[in-house]
Amino acid sequence: MATSGLLYGTELPDQIDPLNSVLEKQLSLLGDIRDLVRERAALEKEYSQKLQAIARRAAEKRAKSAIPRIVGEDPSKAYGDDIQKRNTLEAAYAMLIEAYDTSAQDHASFSDALTNRMVQDLKILEQKKDATRRKQLAAFHKTLQDRDKTYGERVRARQKYNEECMEIEIYRQKQSHAADDKHAERAAKQYEQQKVEMMNSKNIFIISTAVANKVKDKFYTTDLPALENEIQASLTTGLISIFKTHQALHTAQLDGLKYKIGLVDTAIAAFDPQKDQELFIEHNKRLGYSKPPDWGWEPCQGYYDSASGDICVDPEPKVFLQNKLARAQTKLEEVKSQIKVK
């Protein structure tokens, strides 16, 4: 029951029917919220399944292609089972895939929690509050019937009193028109007897009026306000509690996702290209390697020029080479200028 602030029982006297109508609308809100949460749970489940599927496909592809990326197709040195962990790029990628996979479970758990707790709690609350509403309405009608019964007793007492008053008037007239002493005595006796009946009816009418007023005061100052205050607090407390449960579940899910993001961030921060390159070098060194010999002058087989490979410094060939060098230097300066601009 509401204990502070404005109260329905005080501020909205005798408005049970409008309040009951509002309560019915609030109960329908529970159904709307339940549908919303159920659809959110279905989306979380679907997202979980699809996220897990792409994570597992990526893991399978990585398992097949990771080794050639790390040590090449034909390494010269045997590698250990920890080779993928030693490669920082592969370790970061593996952590990203794992985060996707475990995040899918977080979404699935959130979906299950929404279904098993939120949807069920909303359904139970709706059923419970509707039953309470029906009981409150039944209690109101019972109290109303008891009140109306008291009102009816007063109406009947008033009718009885009025009838007795009319009856005593008839006996008074009979007494005044009595023909002899014998009839006058009998009329007087009937009058007195009817007067007693009238006073008894009057007393019953007065008492029933007082009782009706007491019942009326109790109905409007105690029974009705108490019932309206119960209606005021009958839904909101339970619904707010369920909202808080929803937020707690969502926060737990987000905390789990945030933790996994942190793991991926750590793995990315550990990425070391130099270390990965050294790992590749370690597994691809070749013994007995020597670079190929230099090429030498090869005279034309169909024309005898000279047995030596000396540069021709005749005037025309010399000018040709000088022009070619000048163009190359000009082009180099242009490229340098472009690089500086960029």
CSV table of C-alpha atoms in Angstrom, one decimal:
chain,number,residue,atom,x,y,z
A,1,MET,CA,0.0,0.0,0.0
A,2,ALA,CA,1.2,3.5,-0.7
A,3,THR,CA,2.4,5.2,2.4
A,4,SER,CA,3.7,8.6,1.2
A,5,GLY,CA,2.8,11.2,-1.4
A,6,LEU,CA,-0.7,11.8,-2.8
A,7,LEU,CA,-3.0,8.9,-2.2
A,8,TYR,CA,-5.9,7.8,-4.5
A,9,GLY,CA,-8.1,7.2,-1.5
A,10,THR,CA,-7.7,10.8,-0.4
A,11,GLU,CA,-7.4,12.6,-3.8
A,12,LEU,CA,-9.8,10.5,-5.9
A,13,PRO,CA,-12.8,9.7,-3.7
A,14,ASP,CA,-15.4,7.3,-5.0
A,15,GLN,CA,-13.6,6.5,-8.3
A,16,ILE,CA,-13.3,2.7,-8.1
A,17,ASP,CA,-14.6,2.1,-11.7
A,18,PRO,CA,-12.1,4.5,-13.4
A,19,LEU,CA,-9.3,3.2,-11.2
A,20,ASN,CA,-10.2,-0.4,-12.1
A,21,SER,CA,-10.2,0.6,-15.8
A,22,VAL,CA,-6.7,2.1,-15.5
A,23,LEU,CA,-5.5,-1.0,-13.7
A,24,GLU,CA,-6.7,-3.1,-16.5
A,25,LYS,CA,-4.8,-0.9,-19.0
A,26,GLN,CA,-1.7,-1.3,-16.8
A,27,LEU,CA,-2.1,-5.0,-16.8
A,28,SER,CA,-2.2,-5.0,-20.6
A,29,LEU,CA,1.1,-3.1,-20.4
A,30,LEU,CA,2.6,-6.2,-18.8
A,31,GLY,CA,1.6,-8.2,-21.8
A,32,ASP,CA,3.2,-5.6,-24.1
A,33,ILE,CA,6.4,-5.7,-22.1
A,34,ARG,CA,6.4,-9.5,-22.1
A,35,ASP,CA,6.1,-9.5,-25.9
A,36,LEU,CA,9.0,-7.0,-26.2
A,37,VAL,CA,11.2,-9.0,-24.0
A,38,ARG,CA,10.3,-12.3,-25.7
A,39,GLU,CA,11.2,-10.7,-29.1
A,40,ARG,CA,14.5,-9.4,-27.7
A,41,ALA,CA,15.3,-12.8,-26.4
A,42,ALA,CA,14.6,-14.3,-29.8
A,43,LEU,CA,16.9,-11.8,-31.4
A,44,GLU,CA,19.7,-12.4,-28.9
A,45,LYS,CA,19.4,-16.2,-29.5
A,46,GLU,CA,19.5,-15.7,-33.3
A,47,TYR,CA,22.5,-13.3,-33.0
A,48,SER,CA,24.2,-15.8,-30.7
A,49,GLN,CA,23.8,-18.7,-33.2
A,50,LYS,CA,25.0,-16.6,-36.2
A,51,LEU,CA,27.9,-15.1,-34.2
A,52,GLN,CA,29.0,-18.6,-33.0
A,53,ALA,CA,28.7,-20.0,-36.6
A,54,ILE,CA,31.0,-17.3,-38.1
A,55,ALA,CA,33.5,-17.7,-35.3
A,56,ARG,CA,33.7,-21.4,-35.7
A,57,ARG,CA,34.1,-21.1,-39.5
A,58,ALA,CA,36.9,-18.5,-39.0
A,59,ALA,CA,38.6,-20.8,-36.4
A,60,GLU,CA,38.5,-23.7,-38.9
A,61,LYS,CA,40.0,-21.6,-41.7
A,62,ARG,CA,42.7,-20.2,-39.3
A,63,ALA,CA,43.6,-23.7,-38.2
A,64,LYS,CA,44.3,-24.7,-41.8
A,65,SER,CA,46.1,-21.6,-42.9
A,66,ALA,CA,48.0,-20.4,-39.8
A,67,ILE,CA,51.2,-22.5,-40.1
A,68,PRO,CA,52.0,-21.4,-43.7
A,69,ARG,CA,51.5,-17.8,-42.6
A,70,ILE,CA,53.9,-18.2,-39.7
A,71,VAL,CA,56.8,-20.3,-41.0
A,72,GLY,CA,56.0,-20.6,-44.7
A,73,GLU,CA,55.1,-23.5,-47.0
A,74,ASP,CA,58.5,-25.3,-46.6
A,75,PRO,CA,60.2,-24.3,-43.3
A,76,SER,CA,63.8,-25.5,-42.8
A,77,LYS,CA,63.3,-26.2,-39.1
A,78,ALA,CA,60.7,-28.2,-37.4
A,79,TYR,CA,58.2,-26.2,-35.4
A,80,GLY,CA,56.6,-27.0,-32.0
A,81,ASP,CA,52.9,-27.2,-31.0
A,82,ASP,CA,53.2,-23.7,-29.5
A,83,ILE,CA,54.2,-22.0,-32.8
A,84,GLN,CA,50.8,-20.3,-33.2
A,85,LYS,CA,51.0,-18.9,-29.7
A,86,ARG,CA,54.5,-17.6,-30.4
A,87,ASN,CA,53.3,-15.6,-33.3
A,88,THR,CA,51.8,-12.4,-31.9
A,89,LEU,CA,49.6,-11.7,-35.0
A,90,GLU,CA,48.1,-15.2,-34.9
A,91,ALA,CA,47.7,-14.9,-31.1
A,92,ALA,CA,45.7,-11.7,-31.5
A,93,TYR,CA,43.6,-13.1,-34.3
A,94,ALA,CA,42.9,-16.3,-32.3
A,95,MET,CA,41.8,-14.1,-29.3
A,96,LEU,CA,39.5,-12.1,-31.5
A,97,ILE,CA,37.8,-15.3,-32.8
A,98,GLU,CA,37.6,-16.7,-29.3
A,99,ALA,CA,36.0,-13.5,-28.1
A,100,TYR,CA,33.4,-13.8,-30.8
A,101,ASP,CA,32.7,-17.4,-29.8
A,102,THR,CA,32.5,-16.8,-26.1
A,103,SER,CA,30.5,-13.6,-26.7
A,104,ALA,CA,28.0,-15.7,-28.5
A,105,GLN,CA,27.5,-17.7,-25.3
A,106,ASP,CA,27.0,-14.4,-23.4
A,107,HIS,CA,24.2,-13.5,-25.8
A,108,ALA,CA,22.7,-17.0,-25.5
A,109,SER,CA,22.8,-16.8,-21.7
A,110,PHE,CA,21.1,-13.3,-21.8
A,111,SER,CA,18.4,-14.7,-24.1
A,112,ASP,CA,17.8,-17.7,-21.8
A,113,ALA,CA,17.7,-15.3,-18.7
A,114,LEU,CA,15.2,-13.0,-20.5
A,115,THR,CA,13.0,-16.0,-21.3
A,116,ASN,CA,13.3,-18.0,-18.0
A,117,ARG,CA,13.2,-15.0,-15.7
A,118,MET,CA,11.8,-11.9,-17.3
A,119,VAL,CA,9.1,-13.4,-19.4
A,120,GLN,CA,8.0,-15.9,-16.7
A,121,ASP,CA,8.1,-13.2,-14.0
A,122,LEU,CA,6.0,-10.9,-16.1
A,123,LYS,CA,3.5,-13.7,-16.8
A,124,ILE,CA,3.3,-14.6,-13.1
A,125,LEU,CA,3.0,-10.9,-12.1
A,126,GLU,CA,0.2,-10.3,-14.7
A,127,GLN,CA,-1.7,-13.4,-13.4
A,128,LYS,CA,-1.2,-12.5,-9.8
A,129,LYS,CA,-2.2,-8.8,-10.2
A,130,ASP,CA,-5.2,-9.7,-12.3
A,131,ALA,CA,-6.3,-12.1,-9.6
A,132,THR,CA,-5.7,-9.4,-7.0
A,133,ARG,CA,-7.7,-6.9,-9.1
A,134,ARG,CA,-10.6,-9.3,-9.3
A,135,LYS,CA,-10.5,-9.9,-5.6
A,136,GLN,CA,-10.4,-6.2,-4.9
A,137,LEU,CA,-13.3,-5.6,-7.3
A,138,ALA,CA,-15.2,-8.4,-5.7
A,139,ALA,CA,-14.5,-7.0,-2.2
A,140,PHE,CA,-15.7,-3.6,-3.4
A,141,HIS,CA,-19.0,-5.1,-4.7
A,142,LYS,CA,-19.5,-7.0,-1.5
A,143,THR,CA,-18.9,-3.8,0.6
A,144,LEU,CA,-21.2,-2.0,-1.8
A,145,GLN,CA,-23.9,-4.7,-1.4
A,146,ASP,CA,-23.6,-4.5,2.4
A,147,ARG,CA,-23.9,-0.7,2.3
A,148,ASP,CA,-26.9,-0.8,0.0
A,149,LYS,CA,-28.5,-3.5,2.2
A,150,THR,CA,-28.2,-1.0,5.1
A,151,TYR,CA,-29.6,1.8,3.0
A,152,GLY,CA,-32.5,-0.5,2.0
A,153,GLU,CA,-33.3,-1.3,5.6
A,154,ARG,CA,-33.5,2.5,6.3
A,155,VAL,CA,-35.8,2.9,3.3
A,156,ARG,CA,-38.0,0.1,4.5
A,157,ALA,CA,-38.0,1.5,8.1
A,158,ARG,CA,-39.0,4.9,6.7
A,159,GLN,CA,-41.8,3.4,4.7
A,160,LYS,CA,-43.0,1.4,7.8
A,161,TYR,CA,-42.9,4.6,9.8
A,162,ASN,CA,-44.9,6.5,7.2
A,163,GLU,CA,-47.4,3.7,7.1
A,164,GLU,CA,-47.8,3.7,10.9
A,165,CYS,CA,-48.3,7.5,10.9
A,166,MET,CA,-51.1,7.2,8.2
A,167,GLU,CA,-52.6,4.4,10.2
A,168,ILE,CA,-52.7,6.4,13.4
A,169,GLU,CA,-54.4,9.2,11.6
A,170,ILE,CA,-57.1,6.8,10.5
A,171,TYR,CA,-57.7,5.7,14.1
A,172,ARG,CA,-57.7,9.3,15.3
A,173,GLN,CA,-60.5,10.0,12.9
A,174,LYS,CA,-62.4,6.9,14.0
A,175,GLN,CA,-62.1,8.1,17.5
A,176,SER,CA,-63.5,11.5,16.7
A,177,HIS,CA,-66.5,10.0,14.9
A,178,ALA,CA,-67.4,7.3,17.5
A,179,ALA,CA,-71.2,7.1,17.9
A,180,ASP,CA,-71.3,6.2,21.6
A,181,ASP,CA,-69.1,5.6,24.6
A,182,LYS,CA,-68.6,2.0,23.7
A,183,HIS,CA,-67.3,2.8,20.2
A,184,ALA,CA,-65.3,5.8,21.6
A,185,GLU,CA,-63.5,3.6,24.2
A,186,ARG,CA,-62.6,1.0,21.6
A,187,ALA,CA,-61.4,3.7,19.1
A,188,ALA,CA,-59.4,5.3,21.9
A,189,LYS,CA,-57.8,2.0,22.7
A,190,GLN,CA,-57.0,1.3,19.1
A,191,TYR,CA,-55.6,4.8,18.7
A,192,GLU,CA,-53.2,4.3,21.7
A,193,GLN,CA,-52.1,0.9,20.5
A,194,GLN,CA,-51.4,2.3,17.0
A,195,LYS,CA,-49.6,5.2,18.6
A,196,VAL,CA,-47.3,2.7,20.2
A,197,GLU,CA,-46.7,1.0,16.9
A,198,MET,CA,-46.0,4.4,15.3
A,199,MET,CA,-43.4,5.3,18.0
A,200,ASN,CA,-41.8,1.8,17.6
A,201,SER,CA,-41.5,2.4,13.9
A,202,LYS,CA,-40.2,5.9,14.5
A,203,ASN,CA,-37.5,4.5,16.7
A,204,ILE,CA,-36.6,1.8,14.2
A,205,PHE,CA,-36.4,4.5,11.5
A,206,ILE,CA,-34.2,6.8,13.6
A,207,ILE,CA,-31.9,3.9,14.5
A,208,SER,CA,-31.7,2.6,10.9
A,209,THR,CA,-30.9,6.2,9.8
A,210,ALA,CA,-28.1,6.4,12.3
A,211,VAL,CA,-26.8,3.0,11.3
A,212,ALA,CA,-27.0,3.9,7.6
A,213,ASN,CA,-25.0,7.1,8.3
A,214,LYS,CA,-22.4,5.2,10.2
A,215,VAL,CA,-22.1,2.6,7.3
A,216,LYS,CA,-22.0,5.5,4.8
A,217,ASP,CA,-19.2,7.3,6.7
A,218,LYS,CA,-17.2,4.0,7.0
A,219,PHE,CA,-17.7,3.3,3.4
A,220,TYR,CA,-16.5,6.6,2.1
A,221,THR,CA,-13.9,7.4,4.8
A,222,THR,CA,-12.4,3.9,5.4
A,223,ASP,CA,-13.4,1.1,3.1
A,224,LEU,CA,-13.3,2.9,-0.2
A,225,PRO,CA,-10.1,4.9,0.4
A,226,ALA,CA,-8.3,1.8,1.6
A,227,LEU,CA,-9.4,-0.2,-1.5
A,228,GLU,CA,-8.3,2.7,-3.8
A,229,ASN,CA,-4.9,2.9,-2.1
A,230,GLU,CA,-4.4,-0.9,-2.6
A,231,ILE,CA,-5.2,-0.4,-6.3
A,232,GLN,CA,-2.7,2.5,-6.4
A,233,ALA,CA,0.2,0.2,-5.3
A,234,SER,CA,-1.0,-3.1,-6.7
A,235,LEU,CA,1.1,-3.0,-9.9
A,236,THR,CA,4.0,-0.5,-9.9
A,237,THR,CA,6.1,-2.1,-7.2
A,238,GLY,CA,6.3,-5.5,-8.8
A,239,LEU,CA,6.9,-4.0,-12.3
A,240,ILE,CA,9.7,-1.8,-11.2
A,241,SER,CA,11.3,-4.9,-9.5
A,242,ILE,CA,11.2,-6.7,-12.8
A,243,PHE,CA,12.7,-3.7,-14.7
A,244,LYS,CA,15.6,-3.8,-12.2
A,245,THR,CA,16.1,-7.5,-12.9
A,246,HIS,CA,16.2,-6.7,-16.6
A,247,GLN,CA,18.8,-4.1,-16.1
A,248,ALA,CA,20.9,-6.3,-13.8
A,249,LEU,CA,20.8,-9.1,-16.5
A,250,HIS,CA,21.8,-6.7,-19.2
A,251,THR,CA,24.6,-5.1,-17.2
A,252,ALA,CA,26.0,-8.6,-16.5
A,253,GLN,CA,25.9,-9.4,-20.2
A,254,LEU,CA,27.7,-6.1,-21.1
A,255,ASP,CA,30.3,-6.6,-18.4
A,256,GLY,CA,31.1,-10.0,-19.9
A,257,LEU,CA,31.4,-8.5,-23.3
A,258,LYS,CA,33.5,-5.7,-22.0
A,259,TYR,CA,35.9,-8.2,-20.4
A,260,LYS,CA,36.3,-10.1,-23.7
A,261,ILE,CA,37.0,-6.8,-25.5
A,262,GLY,CA,39.7,-6.2,-22.9
A,263,LEU,CA,41.3,-9.5,-23.7
A,264,VAL,CA,41.4,-8.7,-27.4
A,265,ASP,CA,42.8,-5.3,-26.7
A,266,THR,CA,45.6,-6.9,-24.6
A,267,ALA,CA,46.4,-9.4,-27.4
A,268,ILE,CA,46.5,-6.6,-30.0
A,269,ALA,CA,48.8,-4.5,-27.8
A,270,ALA,CA,51.1,-7.5,-27.7
A,271,PHE,CA,51.4,-7.6,-31.5
A,272,ASP,CA,55.1,-7.4,-32.4
A,273,PRO,CA,56.0,-7.5,-36.1
A,274,GLN,CA,59.7,-7.8,-35.5
A,275,LYS,CA,59.1,-10.8,-33.2
A,276,ASP,CA,57.0,-12.5,-35.8
A,277,GLN,CA,59.6,-11.8,-38.5
A,278,GLU,CA,62.3,-13.2,-36.4
A,279,LEU,CA,60.2,-16.3,-35.8
A,280,PHE,CA,59.9,-16.8,-39.6
A,281,ILE,CA,63.7,-16.3,-40.0
A,282,GLU,CA,64.3,-18.9,-37.3
A,283,HIS,CA,62.4,-21.5,-39.2
A,284,ASN,CA,63.7,-20.6,-42.7
A,285,LYS,CA,67.5,-20.4,-42.5
A,286,ARG,CA,69.2,-22.5,-45.2
A,287,LEU,CA,72.7,-24.0,-44.8
A,288,GLY,CA,75.3,-23.7,-47.6
A,289,TYR,CA,73.7,-20.7,-49.2
A,290,SER,CA,75.8,-18.5,-51.5
A,291,LYS,CA,74.6,-15.8,-53.8
A,292,PRO,CA,74.8,-16.3,-57.6
A,293,PRO,CA,78.0,-15.1,-59.4
A,294,ASP,CA,78.0,-11.7,-61.2
A,295,TRP,CA,77.3,-11.6,-65.0
A,296,GLY,CA,80.2,-10.6,-67.3
A,297,TRP,CA,80.5,-9.1,-70.8
A,298,GLU,CA,79.1,-11.3,-73.4
A,299,PRO,CA,80.2,-10.4,-77.0
A,300,CYS,CA,77.8,-10.8,-79.9
A,301,GLN,CA,78.2,-14.1,-81.6
A,302,GLY,CA,77.3,-12.7,-85.1
A,303,TYR,CA,79.3,-9.5,-85.1
A,304,TYR,CA,82.9,-8.9,-83.9
A,305,ASP,CA,83.0,-5.8,-81.8
A,306,SER,CA,85.6,-6.2,-79.1
A,307,ALA,CA,86.7,-8.8,-76.7
A,308,SER,CA,86.5,-6.3,-73.8
A,309,GLY,CA,83.4,-4.9,-72.1
A,310,ASP,CA,84.7,-1.3,-71.9
A,311,ILE,CA,82.2,1.6,-72.2
A,312,CYS,CA,82.3,3.3,-75.6
A,313,VAL,CA,83.3,6.9,-75.1
A,314,ASP,CA,83.1,8.0,-78.7
A,315,PRO,CA,81.4,11.5,-79.0
A,316,GLU,CA,78.0,10.4,-80.1
A,317,PRO,CA,77.5,7.5,-77.6
A,318,LYS,CA,78.9,9.7,-74.9
A,319,VAL,CA,76.3,12.5,-75.6
A,320,PHE,CA,73.5,9.9,-75.7
A,321,LEU,CA,74.5,8.7,-72.2
A,322,GLN,CA,74.8,12.2,-70.9
A,323,ASN,CA,71.3,13.1,-72.1
A,324,LYS,CA,69.9,10.0,-70.6
A,325,LEU,CA,71.5,10.8,-67.3
A,326,ALA,CA,70.2,14.3,-67.3
A,327,ARG,CA,66.7,13.2,-67.9
A,328,ALA,CA,67.0,10.7,-65.1
A,329,GLN,CA,68.2,13.4,-62.7
A,330,THR,CA,65.4,15.7,-63.7
A,331,LYS,CA,62.8,12.9,-63.1
A,332,LEU,CA,64.4,12.2,-59.8
A,333,GLU,CA,64.1,15.8,-58.7
A,334,GLU,CA,60.4,15.8,-59.7
A,335,VAL,CA,59.7,12.7,-57.6
A,336,LYS,CA,61.5,14.2,-54.6
A,337,SER,CA,59.3,17.3,-54.8
A,338,GLN,CA,56.2,15.2,-55.0
A,339,ILE,CA,57.2,13.2,-52.0
A,340,LYS,CA,57.9,16.4,-50.0
A,341,VAL,CA,54.4,17.7,-50.9
A,342,LYS,CA,52.7,14.5,-49.8
